């Protein structure tokens, strides 16, 4: 592992050169950051859980015809992916008001939105990933109009599919972030889903209690981050029996904290 060439290190993942041209190895760290890395910490076991959760979701998306960079999981923390040219745009899909939308527009968190909203953010840490309009994307050439259409279409398909998947396990999909990348085939570029889909980049609320099962536990110092990620994995059927029974549930966590 140590002799592999590192291609890129992000806040939550590291990319290494893959075994064949056009492939990379995506390594999931336990590191957690929030508010553009102003807050830093770590969630024990997060990398293992996100690797597994993202594998599961990308595999299902592949089965319904959404092209993704995922090839296969290699081990607890690594997966083999296709190398893409990342489009520098974060696509956020929102079903329910929360986070920056609530803050920016003064809409109470938890308010069902009248329709699904897609937002674009320019992926630039130095600028703090600013909210942008389609016009900026076109004017600065970050993506073509066809690519914009493909990303929006895929974002809606992913939202429809994930909303149903999570509803089936008692979870409300509030919002999530997607990233896309280009692959080149015979001089033509095609856009595919990249990065990861995990509780790091989604808001997931328990349908019965509104308990947060995502990175907001870390962002807002709610505690029980690892337990929340484990709960998502458990409900998705990804925890072996032994592990699931040894997992502290959120009730236990609350009792421990005397709440
Ligand atoms: P926001 O409410 O903070 O704008 O976040 C919207 C969704 O996008 C939420 O599910 C978290 C996710 N997200 C990321 O994954 N990475 C980011 O850098 C940001 C700002 C949001």
Tab-separated table of C-alpha atoms and ligand atoms in Angstrom:
chain	number	residue	atom	x	y	z
A	1	UNK	CA	0.000	0.000	0.000
A	2	UNK	CA	2.732	2.437	0.962
A	3	UNK	CA	4.484	2.095	-2.375
A	4	UNK	CA	1.380	2.962	-4.373
A	5	UNK	CA	1.407	6.353	-5.987
A	6	UNK	CA	-0.928	8.812	-4.320
A	7	UNK	CA	-2.845	10.870	-6.861
A	8	UNK	CA	-4.858	13.117	-4.578
A	9	UNK	CA	-5.752	13.553	-0.934
A	10	UNK	CA	-9.091	15.098	-0.043
A	11	UNK	CA	-10.741	15.738	3.294
A	12	UNK	CA	-12.330	12.306	3.650
A	13	UNK	CA	-10.664	10.184	0.963
A	14	UNK	CA	-7.348	9.466	-0.709
A	15	UNK	CA	-6.979	8.449	-4.351
A	16	UNK	CA	-4.169	6.128	-5.398
A	17	UNK	CA	-3.096	4.969	-8.814
A	18	UNK	CA	-5.092	1.875	-9.807
A	19	UNK	CA	-3.833	-1.485	-11.089
A	20	UNK	CA	-4.762	-0.685	-14.706
A	21	UNK	CA	-4.747	2.511	-16.748
A	22	UNK	CA	-7.985	4.428	-16.291
A	23	UNK	CA	-8.561	3.085	-12.788
A	24	UNK	CA	-7.934	4.508	-9.326
A	25	UNK	CA	-8.177	3.181	-5.802
A	26	UNK	CA	-10.403	5.258	-3.537
A	27	UNK	CA	-9.453	4.976	0.154
A	28	UNK	CA	-11.988	6.105	2.780
A	29	UNK	CA	-10.565	7.846	5.864
A	30	UNK	CA	-12.224	8.310	9.250
A	31	UNK	CA	-11.448	12.045	9.072
A	32	UNK	CA	-14.451	14.335	9.191
A	33	UNK	CA	-14.551	18.027	8.382
A	34	UNK	CA	-17.338	20.556	8.278
A	35	UNK	CA	-17.868	24.180	7.286
A	36	UNK	CA	-15.124	24.004	4.691
A	37	UNK	CA	-12.729	22.303	7.099
A	38	UNK	CA	-12.989	24.955	9.793
A	39	UNK	CA	-14.156	22.110	12.020
A	40	UNK	CA	-12.044	18.961	11.977
A	41	UNK	CA	-12.357	15.642	13.723
A	42	UNK	CA	-12.695	11.975	13.155
A	43	UNK	CA	-15.504	9.434	13.391
A	44	UNK	CA	-14.258	5.970	14.373
A	45	UNK	CA	-15.009	3.448	11.639
A	46	UNK	CA	-16.595	6.006	9.298
A	47	UNK	CA	-14.316	5.094	6.392
A	48	UNK	CA	-15.263	1.438	6.580
A	49	UNK	CA	-18.985	2.243	6.749
A	50	UNK	CA	-18.914	4.827	3.947
A	51	UNK	CA	-16.965	2.454	1.699
A	52	UNK	CA	-19.646	-0.201	2.220
A	53	UNK	CA	-22.644	2.167	2.016
A	54	UNK	CA	-21.333	3.872	-1.127
A	55	UNK	CA	-20.565	0.499	-2.747
A	56	UNK	CA	-24.131	-0.631	-2.055
A	57	UNK	CA	-25.775	2.530	-3.383
A	58	UNK	CA	-23.575	2.849	-6.481
A	59	UNK	CA	-24.155	-0.827	-7.293
A	60	UNK	CA	-27.935	-0.349	-7.089
A	61	UNK	CA	-27.726	2.844	-9.169
A	62	UNK	CA	-25.709	0.945	-11.785
A	63	UNK	CA	-28.463	-1.668	-11.867
A	64	UNK	CA	-31.095	0.961	-12.701
A	65	UNK	CA	-28.897	2.378	-15.462
A	66	UNK	CA	-27.185	5.336	-13.786
A	67	UNK	CA	-23.537	5.183	-14.908
A	68	UNK	CA	-21.054	5.496	-12.011
A	69	UNK	CA	-17.308	5.378	-11.475
A	70	UNK	CA	-17.625	2.400	-9.096
A	71	UNK	CA	-16.001	-0.856	-10.245
A	72	UNK	CA	-15.676	-3.003	-7.113
A	73	UNK	CA	-14.837	-2.904	-3.447
A	74	UNK	CA	-11.328	-4.151	-2.728
A	75	UNK	CA	-11.271	-4.321	1.057
A	76	UNK	CA	-12.648	-2.645	4.176
A	77	UNK	CA	-11.538	0.859	3.218
A	78	UNK	CA	-10.829	0.756	-0.491
A	79	UNK	CA	-12.706	0.496	-3.723
A	80	UNK	CA	-11.609	0.351	-7.335
A	81	UNK	CA	-13.067	3.156	-9.419
A	82	UNK	CA	-12.806	4.500	-12.939
A	83	UNK	CA	-10.579	7.508	-13.274
A	84	UNK	CA	-12.623	10.532	-14.287
A	85	UNK	CA	-12.005	14.193	-14.869
A	86	UNK	CA	-13.986	15.677	-11.996
A	87	UNK	CA	-16.410	18.413	-13.030
A	88	UNK	CA	-15.823	21.201	-10.479
A	89	UNK	CA	-19.466	21.431	-9.454
A	90	UNK	CA	-21.260	20.051	-6.413
A	91	UNK	CA	-24.835	19.196	-7.316
A	92	UNK	CA	-27.099	19.445	-4.257
A	93	UNK	CA	-30.600	17.970	-4.396
A	94	UNK	CA	-33.086	19.085	-1.748
A	95	UNK	CA	-36.484	17.630	-0.862
A	96	UNK	CA	-36.883	19.209	2.558
A	97	UNK	CA	-35.504	22.522	3.850
A	98	UNK	CA	-32.370	22.175	5.994
A	99	UNK	CA	-28.830	23.474	6.370
A	100	UNK	CA	-27.756	26.398	4.226
A	101	UNK	CA	-31.079	26.596	2.392
A	102	UNK	CA	-32.876	27.160	5.697
A	103	UNK	CA	-30.304	29.669	6.806
A	104	UNK	CA	-30.126	31.562	3.502
A	105	UNK	CA	-33.880	31.819	2.905
A	106	UNK	CA	-35.232	31.704	6.451
A	107	UNK	CA	-37.246	28.526	5.925
A	108	UNK	CA	-37.634	26.353	8.992
A	109	UNK	CA	-35.655	23.104	8.897
A	110	UNK	CA	-37.915	20.156	8.187
A	111	UNK	CA	-40.306	22.095	5.918
A	112	UNK	CA	-41.233	19.953	2.926
A	113	UNK	CA	-40.259	21.880	-0.218
A	114	UNK	CA	-43.015	22.468	-2.814
A	115	UNK	CA	-40.820	20.674	-5.354
A	116	UNK	CA	-37.381	19.171	-5.474
A	117	UNK	CA	-34.704	21.829	-5.822
A	118	UNK	CA	-31.335	21.334	-7.514
A	119	UNK	CA	-28.556	23.734	-6.591
A	120	UNK	CA	-25.021	24.062	-7.910
A	121	UNK	CA	-21.932	24.969	-5.923
A	122	UNK	CA	-18.523	25.723	-7.404
A	123	UNK	CA	-16.049	23.212	-6.002
A	124	UNK	CA	-13.288	25.455	-4.705
A	125	UNK	CA	-12.151	25.168	-1.100
A	126	UNK	CA	-10.375	28.530	-1.148
A	127	UNK	CA	-13.681	30.201	-2.034
A	128	UNK	CA	-15.690	28.027	0.374
A	129	UNK	CA	-17.659	26.237	-2.399
A	130	UNK	CA	-19.932	29.179	-3.325
A	131	UNK	CA	-23.507	28.736	-4.545
A	132	UNK	CA	-23.639	29.446	-8.282
A	133	UNK	CA	-26.242	29.691	-11.055
A	134	UNK	CA	-26.412	27.782	-14.357
A	135	UNK	CA	-25.256	31.001	-16.004
A	136	UNK	CA	-21.916	30.869	-14.187
A	137	UNK	CA	-21.367	27.276	-15.269
A	138	UNK	CA	-22.014	28.161	-18.913
A	139	UNK	CA	-20.096	31.438	-18.852
A	140	UNK	CA	-16.976	29.996	-17.265
A	141	UNK	CA	-17.155	26.742	-19.214
A	142	UNK	CA	-17.147	24.445	-16.178
A	143	UNK	CA	-19.572	22.140	-17.990
A	144	UNK	CA	-21.343	22.180	-21.361
A	145	UNK	CA	-25.106	22.547	-21.702
A	146	UNK	CA	-25.382	18.835	-22.581
A	147	UNK	CA	-23.371	17.917	-19.510
A	148	UNK	CA	-25.578	20.164	-17.362
A	149	UNK	CA	-28.656	18.392	-18.708
A	150	UNK	CA	-27.127	14.969	-18.081
A	151	UNK	CA	-26.163	15.912	-14.516
A	152	UNK	CA	-29.621	17.286	-13.722
A	153	UNK	CA	-31.347	14.223	-15.231
A	154	UNK	CA	-29.134	11.851	-13.267
A	155	UNK	CA	-29.577	13.874	-10.068
A	156	UNK	CA	-33.373	13.535	-10.360
A	157	UNK	CA	-33.139	9.803	-11.060
A	158	UNK	CA	-30.797	9.314	-8.111
A	159	UNK	CA	-33.160	11.322	-5.906
A	160	UNK	CA	-36.219	9.310	-6.928
A	161	UNK	CA	-34.417	6.038	-6.406
A	162	UNK	CA	-32.767	6.960	-3.095
A	163	UNK	CA	-35.915	8.555	-1.669
A	164	UNK	CA	-37.686	5.221	-2.164
A	165	UNK	CA	-34.769	3.117	-0.970
A	166	UNK	CA	-34.472	5.099	2.264
A	167	UNK	CA	-38.246	5.395	2.798
A	168	UNK	CA	-38.332	1.590	2.749
A	169	UNK	CA	-36.033	1.516	5.774
A	170	UNK	CA	-37.742	4.299	7.707
A	171	UNK	CA	-35.421	7.122	6.633
A	172	UNK	CA	-36.400	10.457	5.095
A	173	UNK	CA	-33.965	11.704	2.440
A	174	UNK	CA	-33.767	15.418	3.200
A	175	UNK	CA	-30.983	16.429	0.801
A	176	UNK	CA	-27.694	15.183	-0.637
A	177	UNK	CA	-24.693	16.195	-2.707
A	178	UNK	CA	-23.453	14.543	-5.903
A	179	UNK	CA	-20.293	14.936	-7.922
A	180	UNK	CA	-19.837	13.958	-11.531
A	181	UNK	CA	-16.853	13.255	-13.737
A	182	UNK	CA	-16.051	12.948	-17.426
A	183	UNK	CA	-14.711	9.849	-19.054
A	184	UNK	CA	-13.329	9.972	-22.560
A	185	UNK	CA	-14.403	7.372	-25.101
A	186	UNK	CA	-13.161	7.800	-28.681
A	187	UNK	CA	-12.733	11.540	-28.229
A	188	UNK	CA	-16.244	11.904	-26.838
A	189	UNK	CA	-16.741	12.825	-23.205
A	190	UNK	CA	-19.480	11.153	-21.181
A	191	UNK	CA	-20.576	12.205	-17.712
A	192	UNK	CA	-20.837	9.596	-14.965
A	193	UNK	CA	-21.563	9.753	-11.247
A	194	UNK	CA	-18.378	9.948	-9.149
A	195	UNK	CA	-17.198	10.527	-5.562
A	196	UNK	CA	-19.389	8.737	-2.982
A	197	UNK	CA	-22.904	8.608	-1.587
A	198	UNK	CA	-22.817	8.169	2.171
A	199	UNK	CA	-24.071	9.856	5.357
A	200	UNK	CA	-21.173	12.341	4.904
A	201	UNK	CA	-22.963	13.998	1.991
A	202	UNK	CA	-26.630	13.290	2.705
A	203	UNK	CA	-29.121	14.401	5.323
A	204	UNK	CA	-30.974	11.338	6.551
A	205	UNK	CA	-33.655	11.658	9.224
A	206	UNK	CA	-35.379	8.805	10.988
A	207	UNK	CA	-38.994	8.958	9.785
A	208	UNK	CA	-40.514	8.218	13.170
A	209	UNK	CA	-38.366	10.443	15.408
A	210	UNK	CA	-36.588	12.920	13.046
A	211	UNK	CA	-33.333	11.732	14.629
A	212	UNK	CA	-30.411	12.779	12.422
A	213	UNK	CA	-28.525	9.803	10.961
A	214	UNK	CA	-25.813	11.723	9.094
A	215	UNK	CA	-22.871	14.118	9.365
A	216	UNK	CA	-25.008	16.837	10.955
A	217	UNK	CA	-24.365	14.917	14.210
A	218	UNK	CA	-20.718	15.929	13.804
A	219	UNK	CA	-21.374	19.405	12.351
A	220	UNK	CA	-23.677	20.278	15.246
A	221	UNK	CA	-21.874	18.430	18.048
A	222	UNK	CA	-24.819	16.108	18.669
A	223	UNK	CA	-22.633	13.077	19.473
A	224	UNK	CA	-23.337	9.502	18.401
A	225	UNK	CA	-21.866	9.973	14.907
A	226	UNK	CA	-20.477	6.447	14.553
A	227	UNK	CA	-23.710	4.954	15.873
A	228	UNK	CA	-25.753	6.952	13.352
A	229	UNK	CA	-23.619	5.780	10.397
A	230	UNK	CA	-23.825	2.197	11.710
A	231	UNK	CA	-27.589	2.499	11.954
A	232	UNK	CA	-27.817	3.528	8.286
A	233	UNK	CA	-25.592	0.580	7.289
A	234	UNK	CA	-27.618	-1.786	9.488
A	235	UNK	CA	-30.940	-0.703	7.986
A	236	UNK	CA	-29.499	-1.100	4.490
A	237	UNK	CA	-28.719	-4.695	5.483
A	238	UNK	CA	-24.952	-4.183	5.351
A	239	UNK	CA	-23.935	-5.156	8.884
A	240	UNK	CA	-23.135	-8.804	9.583
A	241	UNK	CA	-25.364	-10.160	12.369
A	242	UNK	CA	-22.609	-10.234	14.968
A	243	UNK	CA	-21.554	-6.683	14.244
A	244	UNK	CA	-25.108	-5.375	14.172
A	245	UNK	CA	-25.870	-6.784	17.596
A	246	UNK	CA	-22.700	-5.303	19.078
A	247	UNK	CA	-23.467	-1.854	17.720
A	248	UNK	CA	-24.559	0.728	20.253
A	249	UNK	CA	-27.885	2.069	19.149
A	250	UNK	CA	-28.780	5.711	19.509
A	251	UNK	CA	-30.988	5.007	22.528
A	252	UNK	CA	-28.064	3.469	24.354
A	253	UNK	CA	-25.973	6.452	23.352
A	254	UNK	CA	-28.559	8.891	24.677
A	255	UNK	CA	-28.837	6.981	27.935
A	256	UNK	CA	-25.062	7.048	28.295
A	257	UNK	CA	-25.100	10.807	27.899
A	258	UNK	CA	-27.958	11.041	30.384
A	259	UNK	CA	-30.427	12.534	27.896
B	1	LIG	P1	-25.878	22.441	2.963
B	1	LIG	O1	-27.261	22.552	3.538
B	1	LIG	O2	-24.786	22.614	3.964
B	1	LIG	O3	-25.709	23.326	1.763
B	1	LIG	O4	-25.699	20.950	2.443
B	1	LIG	C1	-26.603	20.341	1.559
B	1	LIG	C2	-26.271	18.874	1.401
B	1	LIG	O5	-25.041	18.707	0.724
B	1	LIG	C3	-26.103	18.144	2.737
B	1	LIG	O6	-26.680	16.849	2.609
B	1	LIG	C4	-24.619	18.032	2.924
B	1	LIG	C5	-24.088	18.023	1.530
B	1	LIG	N1	-22.810	18.713	1.417
B	1	LIG	C6	-21.660	17.999	1.178
B	1	LIG	O7	-21.694	16.782	1.070
B	1	LIG	N2	-20.483	18.661	1.053
B	1	LIG	C7	-20.372	19.993	1.162
B	1	LIG	O8	-19.292	20.543	1.021
B	1	LIG	C8	-21.575	20.742	1.437
B	1	LIG	C9	-21.536	22.236	1.598
B	1	LIG	C10	-22.745	20.057	1.544
